[in-house]
PDB file of C-alpha atoms and ligand atoms in Angstrom:
ATOM      1  CA  MET I  25     138.392 113.029  91.386  1.00  0.00           C
ATOM      2  CA  GLU I  26     135.384 111.052  89.794  1.00  0.00           C
ATOM      3  CA  THR I  27     134.447 107.889  91.784  1.00  0.00           C
ATOM      4  CA  SER I  28     131.685 105.594  90.808  1.00  0.00           C
ATOM      5  CA  GLY I  29     129.427 103.273  92.728  1.00  0.00           C
ATOM      6  CA  SER I  30     127.735 100.724  90.586  1.00  0.00           C
ATOM      7  CA  LEU I  31     128.317 101.090  86.799  1.00  0.00           C
ATOM      8  CA  GLY I  32     125.995  98.158  86.477  1.00  0.00           C
ATOM      9  CA  HIS I  33     124.427  96.699  83.339  1.00  0.00           C
ATOM     10  CA  GLY I  34     123.247  93.443  84.815  1.00  0.00           C
ATOM     11  CA  CYS I  35     126.208  91.311  85.366  1.00  0.00           C
ATOM     12  CA  THR I  36     128.708  93.222  87.337  1.00  0.00           C
ATOM     13  CA  MET I  37     131.681  92.386  89.426  1.00  0.00           C
ATOM     14  CA  ARG I  38     133.983  94.399  91.834  1.00  0.00           C
ATOM     15  CA  LEU I  39     136.554  96.320  89.922  1.00  0.00           C
ATOM     16  CA  GLN I  40     139.511  94.918  91.996  1.00  0.00           C
ATOM     17  CA  ARG I  41     138.328  91.369  91.168  1.00  0.00           C
ATOM     18  CA  PHE I  42     138.040  92.241  87.596  1.00  0.00           C
ATOM     19  CA  LEU I  43     141.658  93.713  87.607  1.00  0.00           C
ATOM     20  CA  ALA I  44     142.927  90.577  89.410  1.00  0.00           C
ATOM     21  CA  ARG I  45     141.212  88.185  87.030  1.00  0.00           C
ATOM     22  CA  ALA I  46     142.527  90.226  84.112  1.00  0.00           C
ATOM     23  CA  GLY I  47     146.007  89.505  85.461  1.00  0.00           C
ATOM     24  CA  VAL I  48     146.799  93.097  86.147  1.00  0.00           C
ATOM     25  CA  ALA I  49     147.826  92.459  89.792  1.00  0.00           C
ATOM     26  CA  SER I  50     146.724  90.645  92.825  1.00  0.00           C
ATOM     27  CA  ARG I  51     143.487  91.808  94.492  1.00  0.00           C
ATOM     28  CA  ARG I  52     145.475  93.880  97.000  1.00  0.00           C
ATOM     29  CA  GLY I  53     147.804  95.201  94.204  1.00  0.00           C
ATOM     30  CA  SER I  54     144.714  96.047  92.303  1.00  0.00           C
ATOM     31  CA  GLU I  55     143.204  98.063  95.220  1.00  0.00           C
ATOM     32  CA  ASN I  56     146.337 100.054  95.564  1.00  0.00           C
ATOM     33  CA  LEU I  57     146.170 100.983  91.801  1.00  0.00           C
ATOM     34  CA  MET I  58     142.681 102.081  92.255  1.00  0.00           C
ATOM     35  CA  THR I  59     143.383 104.141  95.197  1.00  0.00           C
ATOM     36  CA  ALA I  60     146.353 105.605  93.454  1.00  0.00           C
ATOM     37  CA  GLY I  61     143.978 106.897  90.802  1.00  0.00           C
ATOM     38  CA  ARG I  62     145.702 104.845  88.071  1.00  0.00           C
ATOM     39  CA  VAL I  63     142.401 102.892  87.071  1.00  0.00           C
ATOM     40  CA  ARG I  64     139.830 104.216  84.705  1.00  0.00           C
ATOM     41  CA  VAL I  65     136.338 102.959  83.836  1.00  0.00           C
ATOM     42  CA  ASN I  66     134.922 104.256  80.614  1.00  0.00           C
ATOM     43  CA  GLY I  67     137.348 107.062  80.771  1.00  0.00           C
ATOM     44  CA  ARG I  68     136.713 108.163  84.387  1.00  0.00           C
ATOM     45  CA  VAL I  69     139.117 107.543  87.209  1.00  0.00           C
ATOM     46  CA  VAL I  70     137.638 105.201  89.733  1.00  0.00           C
ATOM     47  CA  THR I  71     139.146 105.146  93.236  1.00  0.00           C
ATOM     48  CA  GLU I  72     136.261 103.622  95.263  1.00  0.00           C
ATOM     49  CA  LEU I  73     137.029  99.999  96.273  1.00  0.00           C
ATOM     50  CA  GLY I  74     133.382  99.021  96.225  1.00  0.00           C
ATOM     51  CA  SER I  75     132.943  99.988  92.656  1.00  0.00           C
ATOM     52  CA  LYS I  76     131.417  97.464  90.141  1.00  0.00           C
ATOM     53  CA  VAL I  77     131.940  96.941  86.478  1.00  0.00           C
ATOM     54  CA  ASP I  78     130.257  95.060  83.821  1.00  0.00           C
ATOM     55  CA  PRO I  79     133.064  93.089  82.174  1.00  0.00           C
ATOM     56  CA  GLU I  80     131.171  92.841  78.871  1.00  0.00           C
ATOM     57  CA  ARG I  81     130.358  96.604  78.432  1.00  0.00           C
ATOM     58  CA  ASP I  82     132.619  98.808  80.625  1.00  0.00           C
ATOM     59  CA  VAL I  83     136.141  99.673  79.211  1.00  0.00           C
ATOM     60  CA  VAL I  84     138.589  99.318  82.031  1.00  0.00           C
ATOM     61  CA  SER I  85     142.185 100.792  81.661  1.00  0.00           C
ATOM     62  CA  VAL I  86     145.265 100.981  83.873  1.00  0.00           C
ATOM     63  CA  ASP I  87     147.772 103.756  83.136  1.00  0.00           C
ATOM     64  CA  GLY I  88     145.979 103.992  79.714  1.00  0.00           C
ATOM     65  CA  ARG I  89     146.297 100.277  78.864  1.00  0.00           C
ATOM     66  CA  VAL I  90     142.940  98.676  78.269  1.00  0.00           C
ATOM     67  CA  TYR I  91     142.241  95.255  79.931  1.00  0.00           C
ATOM     68  CA  ALA I  92     139.441  92.708  78.936  1.00  0.00           C
ATOM     69  CA  LEU I  93     138.039  89.749  80.578  1.00  0.00           C
ATOM     70  CA  PHE I  94     137.492  86.927  78.271  1.00  0.00           C
ATOM     71  CA  ASP I  95     134.791  84.385  78.762  1.00  0.00           C
ATOM     72  CA  ALA I  96     137.377  81.747  79.316  1.00  0.00           C
ATOM     73  CA  HIS I  97     140.803  82.590  80.841  1.00  0.00           C
ATOM     74  CA  GLY I  98     143.718  81.170  79.060  1.00  0.00           C
ATOM     75  CA  TYR I  99     145.876  78.473  80.663  1.00  0.00           C
ATOM     76  CA  LEU I 100     148.642  76.628  78.877  1.00  0.00           C
ATOM     77  CA  MET I 101     151.854  74.797  79.799  1.00  0.00           C
ATOM     78  CA  LEU I 102     155.094  75.539  78.144  1.00  0.00           C
ATOM     79  CA  ASN I 103     158.089  73.105  78.002  1.00  0.00           C
ATOM     80  CA  LYS I 104     160.612  75.674  78.795  1.00  0.00           C
ATOM     81  CA  PRO I 105     164.041  75.307  77.060  1.00  0.00           C
ATOM     82  CA  SER I 106     167.234  76.163  78.790  1.00  0.00           C
ATOM     83  CA  GLY I 107     168.437  79.678  78.253  1.00  0.00           C
ATOM     84  CA  TYR I 108     165.175  81.521  78.731  1.00  0.00           C
ATOM     85  CA  VAL I 109     164.405  83.697  81.643  1.00  0.00           C
ATOM     86  CA  THR I 110     161.045  83.508  83.294  1.00  0.00           C
ATOM     87  CA  THR I 111     159.728  86.983  82.578  1.00  0.00           C
ATOM     88  CA  MET I 112     157.386  88.689  80.078  1.00  0.00           C
ATOM     89  CA  SER I 113     160.068  91.227  79.250  1.00  0.00           C
ATOM     90  CA  ASP I 114     163.680  91.596  80.140  1.00  0.00           C
ATOM     91  CA  PRO I 115     165.310  95.024  80.208  1.00  0.00           C
ATOM     92  CA  GLN I 116     168.713  93.348  79.538  1.00  0.00           C
ATOM     93  CA  GLY I 117     167.477  91.865  76.268  1.00  0.00           C
ATOM     94  CA  ARG I 118     167.844  88.188  77.298  1.00  0.00           C
ATOM     95  CA  PRO I 119     165.805  85.629  75.573  1.00  0.00           C
ATOM     96  CA  CYS I 120     162.492  85.457  77.788  1.00  0.00           C
ATOM     97  CA  VAL I 121     159.727  82.970  77.928  1.00  0.00           C
ATOM     98  CA  ALA I 122     157.136  85.563  76.563  1.00  0.00           C
ATOM     99  CA  SER I 123     158.674  84.983  73.045  1.00  0.00           C
ATOM    100  CA  LEU I 124     157.554  81.179  73.285  1.00  0.00           C
ATOM    101  CA  VAL I 125     153.910  81.656  74.267  1.00  0.00           C
ATOM    102  CA  PRO I 126     150.805  83.154  72.331  1.00  0.00           C
ATOM    103  CA  VAL I 127     150.710  86.463  74.042  1.00  0.00           C
ATOM    104  CA  ASP I 128     148.493  88.044  71.264  1.00  0.00           C
ATOM    105  CA  ARG I 129     145.912  85.478  71.489  1.00  0.00           C
ATOM    106  CA  PHE I 130     145.818  85.810  75.372  1.00  0.00           C
ATOM    107  CA  PRO I 131     146.605  89.253  76.539  1.00  0.00           C
ATOM    108  CA  GLY I 132     147.508  89.428  80.165  1.00  0.00           C
ATOM    109  CA  LEU I 133     149.149  85.976  80.034  1.00  0.00           C
ATOM    110  CA  PHE I 134     151.911  85.517  82.683  1.00  0.00           C
ATOM    111  CA  PRO I 135     153.896  82.584  84.214  1.00  0.00           C
ATOM    112  CA  VAL I 136     152.797  81.051  87.479  1.00  0.00           C
ATOM    113  CA  GLY I 137     156.051  80.982  89.437  1.00  0.00           C
ATOM    114  CA  ARG I 138     159.498  80.856  87.999  1.00  0.00           C
ATOM    115  CA  LEU I 139     162.031  78.427  86.754  1.00  0.00           C
ATOM    116  CA  ASP I 140     165.762  79.327  86.597  1.00  0.00           C
ATOM    117  CA  ALA I 141     167.194  80.245  83.196  1.00  0.00           C
ATOM    118  CA  ASP I 142     169.023  76.945  83.101  1.00  0.00           C
ATOM    119  CA  THR I 143     165.964  74.800  84.146  1.00  0.00           C
ATOM    120  CA  THR I 144     163.848  73.085  81.624  1.00  0.00           C
ATOM    121  CA  GLY I 145     160.313  71.914  81.749  1.00  0.00           C
ATOM    122  CA  LEU I 146     156.832  72.585  82.818  1.00  0.00           C
ATOM    123  CA  LEU I 147     155.952  76.265  83.234  1.00  0.00           C
ATOM    124  CA  LEU I 148     152.253  76.980  83.712  1.00  0.00           C
ATOM    125  CA  PHE I 149     150.838  80.315  82.219  1.00  0.00           C
ATOM    126  CA  THR I 150     147.386  81.838  82.684  1.00  0.00           C
ATOM    127  CA  THR I 151     145.590  85.059  82.279  1.00  0.00           C
ATOM    128  CA  ASN I 152     143.714  84.223  85.542  1.00  0.00           C
ATOM    129  CA  GLY I 153     145.393  86.347  88.269  1.00  0.00           C
ATOM    130  CA  ASP I 154     143.090  85.016  90.999  1.00  0.00           C
ATOM    131  CA  VAL I 155     144.192  81.341  90.465  1.00  0.00           C
ATOM    132  CA  ALA I 156     147.668  82.254  89.954  1.00  0.00           C
ATOM    133  CA  ASN I 157     147.886  84.328  93.062  1.00  0.00           C
ATOM    134  CA  ARG I 158     146.326  81.475  95.072  1.00  0.00           C
ATOM    135  CA  LEU I 159     148.673  78.867  93.730  1.00  0.00           C
ATOM    136  CA  LEU I 160     151.623  81.098  94.417  1.00  0.00           C
ATOM    137  CA  HIS I 161     150.683  82.016  97.915  1.00  0.00           C
ATOM    138  CA  PRO I 162     153.515  80.820 100.375  1.00  0.00           C
ATOM    139  CA  SER I 163     150.878  78.659 102.225  1.00  0.00           C
ATOM    140  CA  CYS I 164     149.985  76.877  99.097  1.00  0.00           C
ATOM    141  CA  HIS I 165     151.742  73.675  99.034  1.00  0.00           C
ATOM    142  CA  VAL I 166     151.361  72.568  95.467  1.00  0.00           C
ATOM    143  CA  TRP I 167     153.388  69.506  94.670  1.00  0.00           C
ATOM    144  CA  LYS I 168     156.092  69.904  91.987  1.00  0.00           C
ATOM    145  CA  HIS I 169     158.295  67.037  90.763  1.00  0.00           C
ATOM    146  CA  TYR I 170     161.771  67.686  89.366  1.00  0.00           C
ATOM    147  CA  LEU I 171     164.345  65.396  87.795  1.00  0.00           C
ATOM    148  CA  ALA I 172     167.975  66.570  88.738  1.00  0.00           C
ATOM    149  CA  LEU I 173     171.120  65.317  87.180  1.00  0.00           C
ATOM    150  CA  VAL I 174     173.601  65.505  90.064  1.00  0.00           C
ATOM    151  CA  ARG I 175     177.250  64.920  90.547  1.00  0.00           C
ATOM    152  CA  GLY I 176     177.883  61.761  92.605  1.00  0.00           C
ATOM    153  CA  VAL I 177     175.237  59.281  93.550  1.00  0.00           C
ATOM    154  CA  PRO I 178     173.262  60.067  96.669  1.00  0.00           C
ATOM    155  CA  GLY I 179     172.974  57.273  99.209  1.00  0.00           C
ATOM    156  CA  PRO I 180     170.248  56.163 101.514  1.00  0.00           C
ATOM    157  CA  LEU I 181     171.290  58.506 104.253  1.00  0.00           C
ATOM    158  CA  GLU I 182     171.363  61.562 102.008  1.00  0.00           C
ATOM    159  CA  LEU I 183     167.864  60.675 100.549  1.00  0.00           C
ATOM    160  CA  GLU I 184     166.587  60.318 104.093  1.00  0.00           C
ATOM    161  CA  ARG I 185     167.809  63.814 104.944  1.00  0.00           C
ATOM    162  CA  LEU I 186     165.838  65.169 102.032  1.00  0.00           C
ATOM    163  CA  ARG I 187     162.743  63.254 103.061  1.00  0.00           C
ATOM    164  CA  ARG I 188     163.032  64.572 106.583  1.00  0.00           C
ATOM    165  CA  GLY I 189     163.422  68.214 105.519  1.00  0.00           C
ATOM    166  CA  VAL I 190     166.961  69.808 105.205  1.00  0.00           C
ATOM    167  CA  VAL I 191     167.657  73.131 106.879  1.00  0.00           C
ATOM    168  CA  LEU I 192     168.493  75.801 104.257  1.00  0.00           C
ATOM    169  CA  ASP I 193     169.900  79.186 104.947  1.00  0.00           C
ATOM    170  CA  ASP I 194     166.320  80.716 104.700  1.00  0.00           C
ATOM    171  CA  GLY I 195     164.751  78.106 106.927  1.00  0.00           C
ATOM    172  CA  ALA I 196     163.872  74.492 107.127  1.00  0.00           C
ATOM    173  CA  ALA I 197     162.526  72.958 103.828  1.00  0.00           C
ATOM    174  CA  LEU I 198     159.482  70.938 104.113  1.00  0.00           C
ATOM    175  CA  PRO I 199     160.024  67.095 103.892  1.00  0.00           C
ATOM    176  CA  ALA I 200     160.335  66.038 100.170  1.00  0.00           C
ATOM    177  CA  GLU I 201     159.998  62.738  98.396  1.00  0.00           C
ATOM    178  CA  ALA I 202     163.391  61.714  96.896  1.00  0.00           C
ATOM    179  CA  SER I 203     164.680  58.686  95.011  1.00  0.00           C
ATOM    180  CA  VAL I 204     167.522  57.842  92.700  1.00  0.00           C
ATOM    181  CA  LEU I 205     166.156  56.821  89.210  1.00  0.00           C
ATOM    182  CA  SER I 206     167.552  53.908  87.400  1.00  0.00           C
ATOM    183  CA  GLN I 207     168.978  54.162  83.952  1.00  0.00           C
ATOM    184  CA  GLY I 208     166.042  52.281  82.545  1.00  0.00           C
ATOM    185  CA  ASP I 209     163.527  54.866  83.843  1.00  0.00           C
ATOM    186  CA  PRO I 210     162.038  56.666  80.861  1.00  0.00           C
ATOM    187  CA  ARG I 211     162.019  59.969  82.679  1.00  0.00           C
ATOM    188  CA  VAL I 212     165.708  60.028  82.799  1.00  0.00           C
ATOM    189  CA  SER I 213     166.108  61.000  79.094  1.00  0.00           C
ATOM    190  CA  SER I 214     164.588  64.503  79.960  1.00  0.00           C
ATOM    191  CA  VAL I 215     167.789  65.398  81.817  1.00  0.00           C
ATOM    192  CA  CYS I 216     170.279  63.184  80.109  1.00  0.00           C
ATOM    193  CA  PRO I 217     169.091  61.981  76.530  1.00  0.00           C
ATOM    194  CA  GLY I 218     172.504  60.221  76.091  1.00  0.00           C
ATOM    195  CA  GLY I 219     172.309  58.062  79.192  1.00  0.00           C
ATOM    196  CA  ILE I 220     173.396  59.118  82.770  1.00  0.00           C
ATOM    197  CA  PRO I 221     177.125  60.111  82.743  1.00  0.00           C
ATOM    198  CA  ARG I 222     179.615  58.338  84.846  1.00  0.00           C
ATOM    199  CA  SER I 223     179.769  59.415  88.531  1.00  0.00           C
ATOM    200  CA  CYS I 224     176.440  61.119  88.266  1.00  0.00           C
ATOM    201  CA  ALA I 225     172.801  60.171  89.098  1.00  0.00           C
ATOM    202  CA  VAL I 226     169.344  61.242  88.252  1.00  0.00           C
ATOM    203  CA  VAL I 227     167.218  62.232  91.420  1.00  0.00           C
ATOM    204  CA  GLY I 228     163.566  62.405  91.320  1.00  0.00           C
ATOM    205  CA  LEU I 229     162.505  65.141  93.850  1.00  0.00           C
ATOM    206  CA  ARG I 230     158.909  66.050  94.784  1.00  0.00           C
ATOM    207  CA  ILE I 231     158.636  69.246  96.803  1.00  0.00           C
ATOM    208  CA  ARG I 232     155.627  71.587  97.836  1.00  0.00           C
ATOM    209  CA  GLU I 233     157.435  74.742  98.177  1.00  0.00           C
ATOM    210  CA  GLY I 234     158.888  77.190  95.590  1.00  0.00           C
ATOM    211  CA  ARG I 235     161.728  78.969  97.121  1.00  0.00           C
ATOM    212  CA  LYS I 236     164.537  80.597  94.939  1.00  0.00           C
ATOM    213  CA  HIS I 237     166.898  77.781  93.723  1.00  0.00           C
ATOM    214  CA  GLN I 238     165.190  75.425  96.225  1.00  0.00           C
ATOM    215  CA  VAL I 239     166.013  72.157  94.490  1.00  0.00           C
ATOM    216  CA  LYS I 240     169.527  73.205  93.682  1.00  0.00           C
ATOM    217  CA  ARG I 241     170.118  74.280  97.232  1.00  0.00           C
ATOM    218  CA  MET I 242     168.412  71.237  98.822  1.00  0.00           C
ATOM    219  CA  LEU I 243     170.671  68.811  96.807  1.00  0.00           C
ATOM    220  CA  LYS I 244     173.688  70.881  97.274  1.00  0.00           C
ATOM    221  CA  HIS I 245     173.097  70.795 101.024  1.00  0.00           C
ATOM    222  CA  VAL I 246     173.369  66.955 100.971  1.00  0.00           C
ATOM    223  CA  GLY I 247     176.537  67.144  98.986  1.00  0.00           C
ATOM    224  CA  HIS I 248     175.393  66.883  95.398  1.00  0.00           C
ATOM    225  CA  GLU I 249     175.745  69.761  92.879  1.00  0.00           C
ATOM    226  CA  VAL I 250     172.918  69.838  90.367  1.00  0.00           C
ATOM    227  CA  LEU I 251     174.223  69.852  86.728  1.00  0.00           C
ATOM    228  CA  ARG I 252     170.766  69.837  84.982  1.00  0.00           C
ATOM    229  CA  LEU I 253     167.335  70.359  86.129  1.00  0.00           C
ATOM    230  CA  HIS I 254     163.949  69.581  84.619  1.00  0.00           C
ATOM    231  CA  ARG I 255     160.375  70.037  86.061  1.00  0.00           C
ATOM    232  CA  ASP I 256     157.861  67.417  84.785  1.00  0.00           C
ATOM    233  CA  GLN I 257     154.888  67.916  87.103  1.00  0.00           C
ATOM    234  CA  PHE I 258     153.236  70.909  88.572  1.00  0.00           C
ATOM    235  CA  GLY I 259     150.357  69.841  90.911  1.00  0.00           C
ATOM    236  CA  PRO I 260     147.917  67.661  88.783  1.00  0.00           C
ATOM    237  CA  LEU I 261     149.641  68.806  85.531  1.00  0.00           C
ATOM    238  CA  ARG I 262     152.064  66.445  83.575  1.00  0.00           C
ATOM    239  CA  LEU I 263     154.335  67.687  80.827  1.00  0.00           C
ATOM    240  CA  GLU I 264     154.361  64.486  78.903  1.00  0.00           C
ATOM    241  CA  GLY I 265     154.004  64.931  75.058  1.00  0.00           C
ATOM    242  CA  VAL I 266     155.036  68.622  74.955  1.00  0.00           C
ATOM    243  CA  ASP I 267     158.193  69.107  72.918  1.00  0.00           C
ATOM    244  CA  GLU I 268     160.805  71.335  74.200  1.00  0.00           C
ATOM    245  CA  GLY I 269     159.993  75.033  73.336  1.00  0.00           C
ATOM    246  CA  ALA I 270     156.249  74.046  72.507  1.00  0.00           C
ATOM    247  CA  TRP I 271     153.142  74.710  74.604  1.00  0.00           C
ATOM    248  CA  ARG I 272     149.657  73.312  74.756  1.00  0.00           C
ATOM    249  CA  LEU I 273     146.508  74.567  76.160  1.00  0.00           C
ATOM    250  CA  LEU I 274     145.264  72.883  79.278  1.00  0.00           C
ATOM    251  CA  GLU I 275     142.377  70.551  78.959  1.00  0.00           C
ATOM    252  CA  PRO I 276     139.041  71.682  80.754  1.00  0.00           C
ATOM    253  CA  GLY I 277     139.509  68.901  83.410  1.00  0.00           C
ATOM    254  CA  GLU I 278     143.070  70.170  84.125  1.00  0.00           C
ATOM    255  CA  VAL I 279     141.837  73.757  84.481  1.00  0.00           C
ATOM    256  CA  GLY I 280     139.015  72.521  86.865  1.00  0.00           C
ATOM    257  CA  MET I 281     141.651  70.641  88.937  1.00  0.00           C
ATOM    258  CA  LEU I 282     143.839  73.871  89.221  1.00  0.00           C
ATOM    259  CA  GLU I 283     141.023  76.058  90.204  1.00  0.00           C
ATOM    260  CA  GLU I 284     139.883  73.635  92.869  1.00  0.00           C
ATOM    261  CA  LEU I 285     143.381  73.319  94.086  1.00  0.00           C
ATOM    262  CA  GLY I 286     143.828  77.011  94.490  1.00  0.00           C
ATOM    263  CA  GLN I 287     140.404  77.236  96.131  1.00  0.00           C
ATOM    264  CA  LYS I 288     141.320  74.425  98.635  1.00  0.00           C
ATOM    265  CA  GLU I 289     144.689  76.156  99.393  1.00  0.00           C
ATOM    266  CA  ALA I 290     143.167  79.426  99.857  1.00  0.00           C
ATOM    267  CA  ALA I 291     140.501  77.977 102.343  1.00  0.00           C
ATOM    268  CA  HIS I 292     143.359  76.073 104.085  1.00  0.00           C
ATOM    269  CA  ALA I 293     145.351  79.242 104.534  1.00  0.00           C
ATOM    270  CA  ARG I 294     142.540  81.181 106.063  1.00  0.00           C
TER     271      ARG I 294
HETATM  272  N1  URA Q 326     164.527  74.843  92.170  1.00  0.00           N
HETATM  273  C1  URA Q 326     165.566  75.314  91.507  1.00  0.00           C
HETATM  274  O1  URA Q 326     166.643  75.166  92.148  1.00  0.00           O
HETATM  275  N2  URA Q 326     165.482  75.894  90.328  1.00  0.00           N
HETATM  276  C2  URA Q 326     164.395  75.884  89.547  1.00  0.00           C
HETATM  277  O2  URA Q 326     164.352  76.427  88.564  1.00  0.00           O
HETATM  278  C3  URA Q 326     163.182  75.422  90.181  1.00  0.00           C
HETATM  279  C4  URA Q 326     163.218  74.780  91.464  1.00  0.00           C
END
């Protein structure tokens, strides 16, 4: 089996870093692909983990599919409508978010984290596997803000339980910020455009974890079923101005903040 040390033409990078940045897999996952003999550079299988590639000249493929690094990675936010699963392809043929974002323009685009099919709102996409992996690391406590239409009206004791951190069946949730929004709050319309129904409330919940169905489970735990859920903030990103089903590219400043956030969290985790 052919292995290669440096393939250098000047500006080179480690092959596993290239693969992670191209959104193929995490660094560790990319190393596994390499050692499994699934990665080729200019047609030759490369298994040596120290191998370098020149992203501008070398042709890198995994299982026959060619990946490229673009000068600038793609970063965008989608205002996800209800009824779409957070996956780039669905064997069961359900509508998936891939059909709503420009995958042709940004090969390797994938969602950072997941929203339930019936949850609406801010879903971040990127081609930058490094940043995504860092933001998704369990130790990475990026704040996310949700608006939840719930059955019943949570009182001060229930809000306090959420703020202290409720114990879910998969362990204690970190303390959250929780409040009941007034009917006049402009954010209410994202979960109930026709106004808050009788015997219901809209809760603003800010959490810094991303466990499965976490918001629904936290609110259920304090006695309030979630009827509708919308995410309007992810770390420094705000969804304002993006129509349902539409996307927009992140501003350079937003990309910078995300990259910094990922780096800070990675350093924190070490
Ligand atoms: N929490 C949930 O319960 N669902 C989501 O989609 C996101 C967070």
